[in-house]
Amino acid sequence: EAALELEGIEKTYNAGRENEVQVLRGATLALERGQVTALVAPSGAGKSTLLHIAGLLDVPDAGRVGIGGRDMTGAGDRERTRVRRRDVGFVYQFHHLLPEFSALENVMLPQLAEGRPKAEAEARAQDLLASVGVADRAEHRPAALSGGEQQRVAFCRALANAPRVLLADEPTGNLDPATSDRVFGALMQLVRETGLAALIATHNLELAARMDRQLRLDEGRVIAA
Ligand code: ADP
Ligand code: ADP
């Protein structure tokens, strides 16, 4: 089964008002385990809206959202929050790491929130940081890390609770090309190792071309790029 399925998703902001904007008009996609899928579209096309709906942060006007084979259409807030925390990881253009905690602690915290024992959380955080080449930065706070290191830590945090689905919104958008390349390489390796399904929104066509599959958001629908 698909790790994430969106079927016929529709979303309009300010419905019925003069500033009404119909963003999604029947968007459909399915993500397979172990694959990185690019979602390419110009700014304003609705990528963030689609990612928020896929990550159960927002509700569509119509259509179906399935995560790990579970139909989330009509699920209540508690259930949506529970599934989001367990099955979905988010990465943004800016890392949003907690500034007062070390890299290691930032990757431990989501695990502790889920009730994992401290020693286990720490071991897993160390493993994740090592897998993306920032083990030696574990004790540093985010401000002491480079942009690329911060973003690699942000990926580790997103994957801390072993989600089924990773959703990333321009995750390398503020990095120089060489750094972006290194962060992207680390991500690909993590996806291969964990069998995760990743959807990466980006304007960067070169980066998109290196992903397993390329989708485009066009007039509110998802098409093969
Ligand atoms: P992208 O991520 O591709 O830039 P967004 O999903 O952020 O696109 O936005 C798509 C369109 O929806 C834009 O025209 C944006 O202005 C509009 N939009 C996004 N969020 C809201 C909102 N909360 N209220 C009203 N309009 C919104
Ligand atoms: P917590 O309450 O444990 O911080 P949530 O269940 O609220 O976590 O959110 C889970 C994930 O969704 C986090 O990665 C968080 O960054 C993201 N998130 C929560 N609310 C929003 C929002 N309004 N916009 C974007 N991302 C959000």
PDB file of C-alpha atoms and ligand atoms in Angstrom:
ATOM      1  CA  GLU A   1       0.000   0.000   0.000  1.00  0.00           C
ATOM      2  CA  ALA A   2       1.079   3.626  -0.492  1.00  0.00           C
ATOM      3  CA  ALA A   3       2.651   5.426   2.487  1.00  0.00           C
ATOM      4  CA  LEU A   4       0.650   8.527   1.591  1.00  0.00           C
ATOM      5  CA  GLU A   5      -2.349   8.896  -0.691  1.00  0.00           C
ATOM      6  CA  LEU A   6      -4.132  12.061  -1.699  1.00  0.00           C
ATOM      7  CA  GLU A   7      -7.181  11.677  -3.880  1.00  0.00           C
ATOM      8  CA  GLY A   8      -9.214  14.459  -5.453  1.00  0.00           C
ATOM      9  CA  ILE A   9      -8.074  17.090  -2.969  1.00  0.00           C
ATOM     10  CA  GLU A  10      -9.806  20.452  -3.265  1.00  0.00           C
ATOM     11  CA  LYS A  11      -8.989  23.570  -1.277  1.00  0.00           C
ATOM     12  CA  THR A  12     -10.280  27.116  -1.637  1.00  0.00           C
ATOM     13  CA  TYR A  13      -9.356  30.048   0.603  1.00  0.00           C
ATOM     14  CA  ASN A  14     -11.864  32.818   1.299  1.00  0.00           C
ATOM     15  CA  ALA A  15     -14.679  30.890  -0.396  1.00  0.00           C
ATOM     16  CA  GLY A  16     -17.504  33.098  -1.616  1.00  0.00           C
ATOM     17  CA  ARG A  17     -15.575  36.306  -0.988  1.00  0.00           C
ATOM     18  CA  GLU A  18     -14.137  38.549  -3.668  1.00  0.00           C
ATOM     19  CA  ASN A  19     -10.608  37.437  -2.718  1.00  0.00           C
ATOM     20  CA  GLU A  20     -11.530  33.758  -3.152  1.00  0.00           C
ATOM     21  CA  VAL A  21      -8.589  31.656  -4.336  1.00  0.00           C
ATOM     22  CA  GLN A  22      -9.108  28.103  -5.524  1.00  0.00           C
ATOM     23  CA  VAL A  23      -5.718  26.511  -4.806  1.00  0.00           C
ATOM     24  CA  LEU A  24      -6.236  22.756  -5.225  1.00  0.00           C
ATOM     25  CA  ARG A  25      -8.721  21.393  -7.776  1.00  0.00           C
ATOM     26  CA  GLY A  26      -8.618  17.644  -7.589  1.00  0.00           C
ATOM     27  CA  ALA A  27      -4.994  16.967  -6.591  1.00  0.00           C
ATOM     28  CA  THR A  28      -4.178  13.245  -6.537  1.00  0.00           C
ATOM     29  CA  LEU A  29      -0.904  11.463  -5.711  1.00  0.00           C
ATOM     30  CA  ALA A  30       0.466   8.354  -4.022  1.00  0.00           C
ATOM     31  CA  LEU A  31       3.902   8.018  -2.402  1.00  0.00           C
ATOM     32  CA  GLU A  32       5.702   4.667  -2.255  1.00  0.00           C
ATOM     33  CA  ARG A  33       8.045   3.573   0.514  1.00  0.00           C
ATOM     34  CA  GLY A  34      11.753   4.164  -0.099  1.00  0.00           C
ATOM     35  CA  GLN A  35      11.168   6.821  -2.747  1.00  0.00           C
ATOM     36  CA  VAL A  36      11.893  10.517  -2.865  1.00  0.00           C
ATOM     37  CA  THR A  37       9.363  12.432  -4.946  1.00  0.00           C
ATOM     38  CA  ALA A  38       9.868  16.009  -6.099  1.00  0.00           C
ATOM     39  CA  LEU A  39       6.933  18.398  -6.130  1.00  0.00           C
ATOM     40  CA  VAL A  40       7.837  21.240  -8.462  1.00  0.00           C
ATOM     41  CA  ALA A  41       5.747  24.362  -8.885  1.00  0.00           C
ATOM     42  CA  PRO A  42       6.191  28.116  -8.940  1.00  0.00           C
ATOM     43  CA  SER A  43       5.643  30.109  -5.789  1.00  0.00           C
ATOM     44  CA  GLY A  44       1.937  30.570  -5.046  1.00  0.00           C
ATOM     45  CA  ALA A  45       0.906  27.358  -6.856  1.00  0.00           C
ATOM     46  CA  GLY A  46      -0.196  25.677  -3.633  1.00  0.00           C
ATOM     47  CA  LYS A  47       2.752  23.509  -2.546  1.00  0.00           C
ATOM     48  CA  SER A  48       2.533  24.514   1.106  1.00  0.00           C
ATOM     49  CA  THR A  49      -1.219  24.017   1.098  1.00  0.00           C
ATOM     50  CA  LEU A  50      -0.773  20.517  -0.337  1.00  0.00           C
ATOM     51  CA  LEU A  51       1.961  19.634   2.190  1.00  0.00           C
ATOM     52  CA  HIS A  52      -0.133  20.905   5.091  1.00  0.00           C
ATOM     53  CA  ILE A  53      -3.102  18.808   3.980  1.00  0.00           C
ATOM     54  CA  ALA A  54      -0.870  15.759   3.445  1.00  0.00           C
ATOM     55  CA  GLY A  55       0.633  16.269   6.932  1.00  0.00           C
ATOM     56  CA  LEU A  56      -2.799  16.579   8.578  1.00  0.00           C
ATOM     57  CA  LEU A  57      -2.167  20.195   9.596  1.00  0.00           C
ATOM     58  CA  ASP A  58      -5.006  21.402   7.388  1.00  0.00           C
ATOM     59  CA  VAL A  59      -8.261  19.860   6.173  1.00  0.00           C
ATOM     60  CA  PRO A  60      -9.296  19.799   2.496  1.00  0.00           C
ATOM     61  CA  ASP A  61     -12.749  20.975   1.346  1.00  0.00           C
ATOM     62  CA  ALA A  62     -13.106  17.686  -0.532  1.00  0.00           C
ATOM     63  CA  GLY A  63     -11.041  14.599  -1.280  1.00  0.00           C
ATOM     64  CA  ARG A  64      -9.391  11.807   0.641  1.00  0.00           C
ATOM     65  CA  VAL A  65      -6.143  11.666   2.656  1.00  0.00           C
ATOM     66  CA  GLY A  66      -4.697   8.235   3.481  1.00  0.00           C
ATOM     67  CA  ILE A  67      -1.583   7.621   5.604  1.00  0.00           C
ATOM     68  CA  GLY A  68      -0.128   4.120   5.857  1.00  0.00           C
ATOM     69  CA  GLY A  69      -3.361   2.700   4.466  1.00  0.00           C
ATOM     70  CA  ARG A  70      -5.476   4.463   7.086  1.00  0.00           C
ATOM     71  CA  ASP A  71      -8.174   6.766   5.729  1.00  0.00           C
ATOM     72  CA  MET A  72      -7.937  10.058   7.617  1.00  0.00           C
ATOM     73  CA  THR A  73     -10.976  11.631   5.973  1.00  0.00           C
ATOM     74  CA  GLY A  74     -13.341  12.612   8.728  1.00  0.00           C
ATOM     75  CA  ALA A  75     -10.891  11.757  11.534  1.00  0.00           C
ATOM     76  CA  GLY A  76     -11.171  14.041  14.571  1.00  0.00           C
ATOM     77  CA  ASP A  77      -8.474  16.403  15.833  1.00  0.00           C
ATOM     78  CA  ARG A  78      -7.103  13.971  18.421  1.00  0.00           C
ATOM     79  CA  GLU A  79      -6.708  11.186  15.903  1.00  0.00           C
ATOM     80  CA  ARG A  80      -5.163  13.540  13.331  1.00  0.00           C
ATOM     81  CA  THR A  81      -2.644  14.821  15.891  1.00  0.00           C
ATOM     82  CA  ARG A  82      -1.807  11.303  16.989  1.00  0.00           C
ATOM     83  CA  VAL A  83      -1.194  10.079  13.430  1.00  0.00           C
ATOM     84  CA  ARG A  84       0.727  13.250  12.526  1.00  0.00           C
ATOM     85  CA  ARG A  85       3.092  12.886  15.468  1.00  0.00           C
ATOM     86  CA  ARG A  86       3.682   9.212  14.823  1.00  0.00           C
ATOM     87  CA  ASP A  87       3.705   8.969  11.038  1.00  0.00           C
ATOM     88  CA  VAL A  88       4.710  12.337   9.589  1.00  0.00           C
ATOM     89  CA  GLY A  89       7.972  14.306   9.742  1.00  0.00           C
ATOM     90  CA  PHE A  90       8.277  17.909   8.552  1.00  0.00           C
ATOM     91  CA  VAL A  91      11.264  19.908   7.336  1.00  0.00           C
ATOM     92  CA  TYR A  92      11.033  23.572   6.365  1.00  0.00           C
ATOM     93  CA  GLN A  93      13.217  26.016   4.470  1.00  0.00           C
ATOM     94  CA  PHE A  94      14.413  27.396   7.792  1.00  0.00           C
ATOM     95  CA  HIS A  95      15.252  24.733  10.288  1.00  0.00           C
ATOM     96  CA  HIS A  96      13.124  25.791  13.310  1.00  0.00           C
ATOM     97  CA  LEU A  97      15.445  23.958  15.685  1.00  0.00           C
ATOM     98  CA  LEU A  98      15.047  24.989  19.327  1.00  0.00           C
ATOM     99  CA  PRO A  99      17.892  27.473  19.926  1.00  0.00           C
ATOM    100  CA  GLU A 100      18.460  26.708  23.606  1.00  0.00           C
ATOM    101  CA  PHE A 101      19.013  22.988  23.051  1.00  0.00           C
ATOM    102  CA  SER A 102      21.944  21.136  21.484  1.00  0.00           C
ATOM    103  CA  ALA A 103      21.664  19.324  18.153  1.00  0.00           C
ATOM    104  CA  LEU A 104      21.501  16.036  20.046  1.00  0.00           C
ATOM    105  CA  GLU A 105      18.737  17.311  22.348  1.00  0.00           C
ATOM    106  CA  ASN A 106      16.763  18.651  19.387  1.00  0.00           C
ATOM    107  CA  VAL A 107      16.712  15.136  17.930  1.00  0.00           C
ATOM    108  CA  MET A 108      15.969  13.533  21.315  1.00  0.00           C
ATOM    109  CA  LEU A 109      13.012  15.779  22.258  1.00  0.00           C
ATOM    110  CA  PRO A 110      10.377  14.408  19.851  1.00  0.00           C
ATOM    111  CA  GLN A 111      11.277  10.908  21.023  1.00  0.00           C
ATOM    112  CA  LEU A 112      10.958  11.809  24.708  1.00  0.00           C
ATOM    113  CA  ALA A 113       7.576  13.397  23.916  1.00  0.00           C
ATOM    114  CA  GLU A 114       6.490  10.018  22.537  1.00  0.00           C
ATOM    115  CA  GLY A 115       7.624   8.288  25.717  1.00  0.00           C
ATOM    116  CA  ARG A 116      10.855   6.683  24.549  1.00  0.00           C
ATOM    117  CA  PRO A 117      13.362   6.137  27.389  1.00  0.00           C
ATOM    118  CA  LYS A 118      16.149   8.715  27.521  1.00  0.00           C
ATOM    119  CA  ALA A 119      19.041   6.328  26.836  1.00  0.00           C
ATOM    120  CA  GLU A 120      17.276   4.919  23.772  1.00  0.00           C
ATOM    121  CA  ALA A 121      16.378   8.387  22.498  1.00  0.00           C
ATOM    122  CA  GLU A 122      19.978   9.481  22.885  1.00  0.00           C
ATOM    123  CA  ALA A 123      21.355   6.434  21.084  1.00  0.00           C
ATOM    124  CA  ARG A 124      18.943   6.892  18.206  1.00  0.00           C
ATOM    125  CA  ALA A 125      19.722  10.622  17.976  1.00  0.00           C
ATOM    126  CA  GLN A 126      23.465   9.838  17.869  1.00  0.00           C
ATOM    127  CA  ASP A 127      22.900   7.279  15.092  1.00  0.00           C
ATOM    128  CA  LEU A 128      20.806   9.670  13.028  1.00  0.00           C
ATOM    129  CA  LEU A 129      23.313  12.516  13.399  1.00  0.00           C
ATOM    130  CA  ALA A 130      26.159  10.176  12.451  1.00  0.00           C
ATOM    131  CA  SER A 131      24.277   8.955   9.374  1.00  0.00           C
ATOM    132  CA  VAL A 132      24.194  12.498   7.955  1.00  0.00           C
ATOM    133  CA  GLY A 133      27.767  13.336   8.966  1.00  0.00           C
ATOM    134  CA  VAL A 134      27.187  15.683  11.901  1.00  0.00           C
ATOM    135  CA  ALA A 135      28.013  13.374  14.836  1.00  0.00           C
ATOM    136  CA  ASP A 136      30.848  15.679  15.877  1.00  0.00           C
ATOM    137  CA  ARG A 137      28.417  18.612  16.149  1.00  0.00           C
ATOM    138  CA  ALA A 138      26.009  16.825  18.512  1.00  0.00           C
ATOM    139  CA  GLU A 139      26.762  18.972  21.559  1.00  0.00           C
ATOM    140  CA  HIS A 140      26.522  22.306  19.737  1.00  0.00           C
ATOM    141  CA  ARG A 141      23.494  24.564  19.766  1.00  0.00           C
ATOM    142  CA  PRO A 142      21.969  25.427  16.376  1.00  0.00           C
ATOM    143  CA  ALA A 143      23.528  28.916  16.299  1.00  0.00           C
ATOM    144  CA  ALA A 144      26.996  27.330  16.348  1.00  0.00           C
ATOM    145  CA  LEU A 145      26.231  25.167  13.291  1.00  0.00           C
ATOM    146  CA  SER A 146      26.475  26.073   9.610  1.00  0.00           C
ATOM    147  CA  GLY A 147      23.276  26.301   7.534  1.00  0.00           C
ATOM    148  CA  GLY A 148      23.891  22.887   6.012  1.00  0.00           C
ATOM    149  CA  GLU A 149      24.555  21.328   9.406  1.00  0.00           C
ATOM    150  CA  GLN A 150      21.383  22.889  10.802  1.00  0.00           C
ATOM    151  CA  GLN A 151      19.335  21.476   7.940  1.00  0.00           C
ATOM    152  CA  ARG A 152      20.837  18.002   8.387  1.00  0.00           C
ATOM    153  CA  VAL A 153      19.940  18.152  12.088  1.00  0.00           C
ATOM    154  CA  ALA A 154      16.412  19.263  11.089  1.00  0.00           C
ATOM    155  CA  PHE A 155      16.101  16.128   8.911  1.00  0.00           C
ATOM    156  CA  CYS A 156      17.260  13.993  11.844  1.00  0.00           C
ATOM    157  CA  ARG A 157      14.666  15.589  14.089  1.00  0.00           C
ATOM    158  CA  ALA A 158      11.941  15.003  11.500  1.00  0.00           C
ATOM    159  CA  LEU A 159      12.945  11.323  11.353  1.00  0.00           C
ATOM    160  CA  ALA A 160      13.440  10.884  15.103  1.00  0.00           C
ATOM    161  CA  ASN A 161      10.205   8.957  15.619  1.00  0.00           C
ATOM    162  CA  ALA A 162      10.632   6.908  12.427  1.00  0.00           C
ATOM    163  CA  PRO A 163       7.672   8.387  10.523  1.00  0.00           C
ATOM    164  CA  ARG A 164       6.264   6.726   7.394  1.00  0.00           C
ATOM    165  CA  VAL A 165       6.181  10.001   5.501  1.00  0.00           C
ATOM    166  CA  LEU A 166       8.601  12.922   5.286  1.00  0.00           C
ATOM    167  CA  LEU A 167       7.252  16.230   3.955  1.00  0.00           C
ATOM    168  CA  ALA A 168       9.757  18.952   3.129  1.00  0.00           C
ATOM    169  CA  ASP A 169       9.055  22.490   1.934  1.00  0.00           C
ATOM    170  CA  GLU A 170      12.086  23.963   0.097  1.00  0.00           C
ATOM    171  CA  PRO A 171      14.438  22.250   2.571  1.00  0.00           C
ATOM    172  CA  THR A 172      17.590  23.436   0.820  1.00  0.00           C
ATOM    173  CA  GLY A 173      16.180  26.769  -0.377  1.00  0.00           C
ATOM    174  CA  ASN A 174      18.470  28.908   1.764  1.00  0.00           C
ATOM    175  CA  LEU A 175      21.674  26.906   1.181  1.00  0.00           C
ATOM    176  CA  ASP A 176      24.431  27.408  -1.383  1.00  0.00           C
ATOM    177  CA  PRO A 177      24.568  24.767  -4.163  1.00  0.00           C
ATOM    178  CA  ALA A 178      27.421  22.697  -2.688  1.00  0.00           C
ATOM    179  CA  THR A 179      25.817  22.590   0.745  1.00  0.00           C
ATOM    180  CA  SER A 180      22.402  21.895  -0.739  1.00  0.00           C
ATOM    181  CA  ASP A 181      23.974  18.969  -2.560  1.00  0.00           C
ATOM    182  CA  ARG A 182      25.460  17.523   0.617  1.00  0.00           C
ATOM    183  CA  VAL A 183      22.189  17.886   2.550  1.00  0.00           C
ATOM    184  CA  PHE A 184      20.268  16.295  -0.308  1.00  0.00           C
ATOM    185  CA  GLY A 185      22.722  13.382  -0.509  1.00  0.00           C
ATOM    186  CA  ALA A 186      22.276  12.751   3.207  1.00  0.00           C
ATOM    187  CA  LEU A 187      18.503  12.786   2.786  1.00  0.00           C
ATOM    188  CA  MET A 188      18.576  10.293  -0.099  1.00  0.00           C
ATOM    189  CA  GLN A 189      20.683   7.932   1.993  1.00  0.00           C
ATOM    190  CA  LEU A 190      18.316   8.184   4.963  1.00  0.00           C
ATOM    191  CA  VAL A 191      15.319   7.439   2.745  1.00  0.00           C
ATOM    192  CA  ARG A 192      17.056   4.388   1.257  1.00  0.00           C
ATOM    193  CA  GLU A 193      17.985   3.083   4.686  1.00  0.00           C
ATOM    194  CA  THR A 194      14.635   3.623   6.357  1.00  0.00           C
ATOM    195  CA  GLY A 195      12.157   2.861   3.574  1.00  0.00           C
ATOM    196  CA  LEU A 196      10.515   6.188   4.202  1.00  0.00           C
ATOM    197  CA  ALA A 197       8.353   7.957   1.599  1.00  0.00           C
ATOM    198  CA  ALA A 198       9.475  11.555   1.029  1.00  0.00           C
ATOM    199  CA  LEU A 199       7.753  14.426  -0.777  1.00  0.00           C
ATOM    200  CA  ILE A 200      10.056  17.381  -1.353  1.00  0.00           C
ATOM    201  CA  ALA A 201       8.655  20.667  -2.635  1.00  0.00           C
ATOM    202  CA  THR A 202      11.293  22.640  -4.505  1.00  0.00           C
ATOM    203  CA  HIS A 203      11.863  25.220  -7.237  1.00  0.00           C
ATOM    204  CA  ASN A 204      15.263  23.708  -7.896  1.00  0.00           C
ATOM    205  CA  LEU A 205      14.889  21.718 -11.128  1.00  0.00           C
ATOM    206  CA  GLU A 206      18.400  20.277 -10.958  1.00  0.00           C
ATOM    207  CA  LEU A 207      17.739  18.887  -7.503  1.00  0.00           C
ATOM    208  CA  ALA A 208      14.301  17.638  -8.570  1.00  0.00           C
ATOM    209  CA  ALA A 209      15.855  15.765 -11.490  1.00  0.00           C
ATOM    210  CA  ARG A 210      17.939  13.692  -9.054  1.00  0.00           C
ATOM    211  CA  MET A 211      14.925  12.493  -7.106  1.00  0.00           C
ATOM    212  CA  ASP A 212      13.208   9.189  -7.912  1.00  0.00           C
ATOM    213  CA  ARG A 213      10.099  10.784  -9.329  1.00  0.00           C
ATOM    214  CA  GLN A 214       9.054  14.275 -10.418  1.00  0.00           C
ATOM    215  CA  LEU A 215       5.574  15.707 -10.004  1.00  0.00           C
ATOM    216  CA  ARG A 216       4.304  19.153 -10.877  1.00  0.00           C
ATOM    217  CA  LEU A 217       1.465  21.155  -9.395  1.00  0.00           C
ATOM    218  CA  ASP A 218      -0.389  22.710 -12.298  1.00  0.00           C
ATOM    219  CA  GLU A 219      -3.644  24.640 -11.924  1.00  0.00           C
ATOM    220  CA  GLY A 220      -4.421  22.814  -8.719  1.00  0.00           C
ATOM    221  CA  ARG A 221      -3.753  19.308 -10.027  1.00  0.00           C
ATOM    222  CA  VAL A 222      -0.734  17.041  -9.699  1.00  0.00           C
ATOM    223  CA  ILE A 223       0.790  15.883 -12.983  1.00  0.00           C
ATOM    224  CA  ALA A 224       3.944  13.957 -13.907  1.00  0.00           C
ATOM    225  CA  ALA A 225       6.722  16.454 -14.663  1.00  0.00           C
TER     226      ALA A 225
HETATM  227  P1  ADP B   1       3.202  27.796  -2.460  1.00  0.00           P
HETATM  228  O1  ADP B   1       3.635  27.030  -1.261  1.00  0.00           O
HETATM  229  O2  ADP B   1       3.250  27.011  -3.736  1.00  0.00           O
HETATM  230  O3  ADP B   1       3.898  29.118  -2.595  1.00  0.00           O
HETATM  231  P2  ADP B   1       0.729  28.240  -0.980  1.00  0.00           P
HETATM  232  O4  ADP B   1       0.081  26.942  -0.753  1.00  0.00           O
HETATM  233  O5  ADP B   1       1.460  28.880   0.135  1.00  0.00           O
HETATM  234  O6  ADP B   1       1.641  28.147  -2.282  1.00  0.00           O
HETATM  235  O7  ADP B   1      -0.370  29.291  -1.455  1.00  0.00           O
HETATM  236  C1  ADP B   1      -1.207  29.058  -2.604  1.00  0.00           C
HETATM  237  C2  ADP B   1      -2.169  30.234  -2.767  1.00  0.00           C
HETATM  238  O8  ADP B   1      -3.080  30.264  -1.662  1.00  0.00           O
HETATM  239  C3  ADP B   1      -1.504  31.592  -2.792  1.00  0.00           C
HETATM  240  O9  ADP B   1      -2.235  32.407  -3.691  1.00  0.00           O
HETATM  241  C4  ADP B   1      -1.657  32.073  -1.368  1.00  0.00           C
HETATM  242  O10 ADP B   1      -1.687  33.488  -1.348  1.00  0.00           O
HETATM  243  C5  ADP B   1      -3.002  31.504  -0.978  1.00  0.00           C
HETATM  244  N1  ADP B   1      -3.090  31.191   0.467  1.00  0.00           N
HETATM  245  C6  ADP B   1      -2.291  30.357   1.158  1.00  0.00           C
HETATM  246  N2  ADP B   1      -2.652  30.264   2.451  1.00  0.00           N
HETATM  247  C7  ADP B   1      -3.733  31.089   2.579  1.00  0.00           C
HETATM  248  C8  ADP B   1      -4.588  31.426   3.675  1.00  0.00           C
HETATM  249  N3  ADP B   1      -4.413  30.902   4.896  1.00  0.00           N
HETATM  250  N4  ADP B   1      -5.596  32.314   3.430  1.00  0.00           N
HETATM  251  C9  ADP B   1      -5.774  32.816   2.207  1.00  0.00           C
HETATM  252  N5  ADP B   1      -5.032  32.535   1.127  1.00  0.00           N
HETATM  253  C10 ADP B   1      -4.010  31.676   1.312  1.00  0.00           C
HETATM  254  P1  ADP B   2       4.015  19.354  18.963  1.00  0.00           P
HETATM  255  O1  ADP B   2       2.755  19.879  19.601  1.00  0.00           O
HETATM  256  O2  ADP B   2       4.550  18.090  19.567  1.00  0.00           O
HETATM  257  O3  ADP B   2       5.067  20.402  18.750  1.00  0.00           O
HETATM  258  P2  ADP B   2       2.368  19.020  16.626  1.00  0.00           P
HETATM  259  O4  ADP B   2       1.640  17.733  16.694  1.00  0.00           O
HETATM  260  O5  ADP B   2       1.651  20.284  16.920  1.00  0.00           O
HETATM  261  O6  ADP B   2       3.659  18.880  17.503  1.00  0.00           O
HETATM  262  O7  ADP B   2       3.033  19.168  15.211  1.00  0.00           O
HETATM  263  C1  ADP B   2       3.730  18.112  14.614  1.00  0.00           C
HETATM  264  C2  ADP B   2       4.552  18.683  13.493  1.00  0.00           C
HETATM  265  O8  ADP B   2       3.779  19.613  12.731  1.00  0.00           O
HETATM  266  C3  ADP B   2       5.774  19.450  13.970  1.00  0.00           C
HETATM  267  O9  ADP B   2       6.849  19.056  13.136  1.00  0.00           O
HETATM  268  C4  ADP B   2       5.447  20.906  13.761  1.00  0.00           C
HETATM  269  O10 ADP B   2       6.610  21.606  13.358  1.00  0.00           O
HETATM  270  C5  ADP B   2       4.455  20.864  12.641  1.00  0.00           C
HETATM  271  N1  ADP B   2       3.447  21.927  12.779  1.00  0.00           N
HETATM  272  C6  ADP B   2       2.546  22.061  13.766  1.00  0.00           C
HETATM  273  N2  ADP B   2       1.728  23.116  13.541  1.00  0.00           N
HETATM  274  C7  ADP B   2       2.139  23.671  12.368  1.00  0.00           C
HETATM  275  C8  ADP B   2       1.697  24.788  11.580  1.00  0.00           C
HETATM  276  N3  ADP B   2       0.668  25.559  11.921  1.00  0.00           N
HETATM  277  N4  ADP B   2       2.353  25.046  10.437  1.00  0.00           N
HETATM  278  C9  ADP B   2       3.379  24.293  10.059  1.00  0.00           C
HETATM  279  N5  ADP B   2       3.838  23.211  10.745  1.00  0.00           N
HETATM  280  C10 ADP B   2       3.247  22.919  11.885  1.00  0.00           C
END
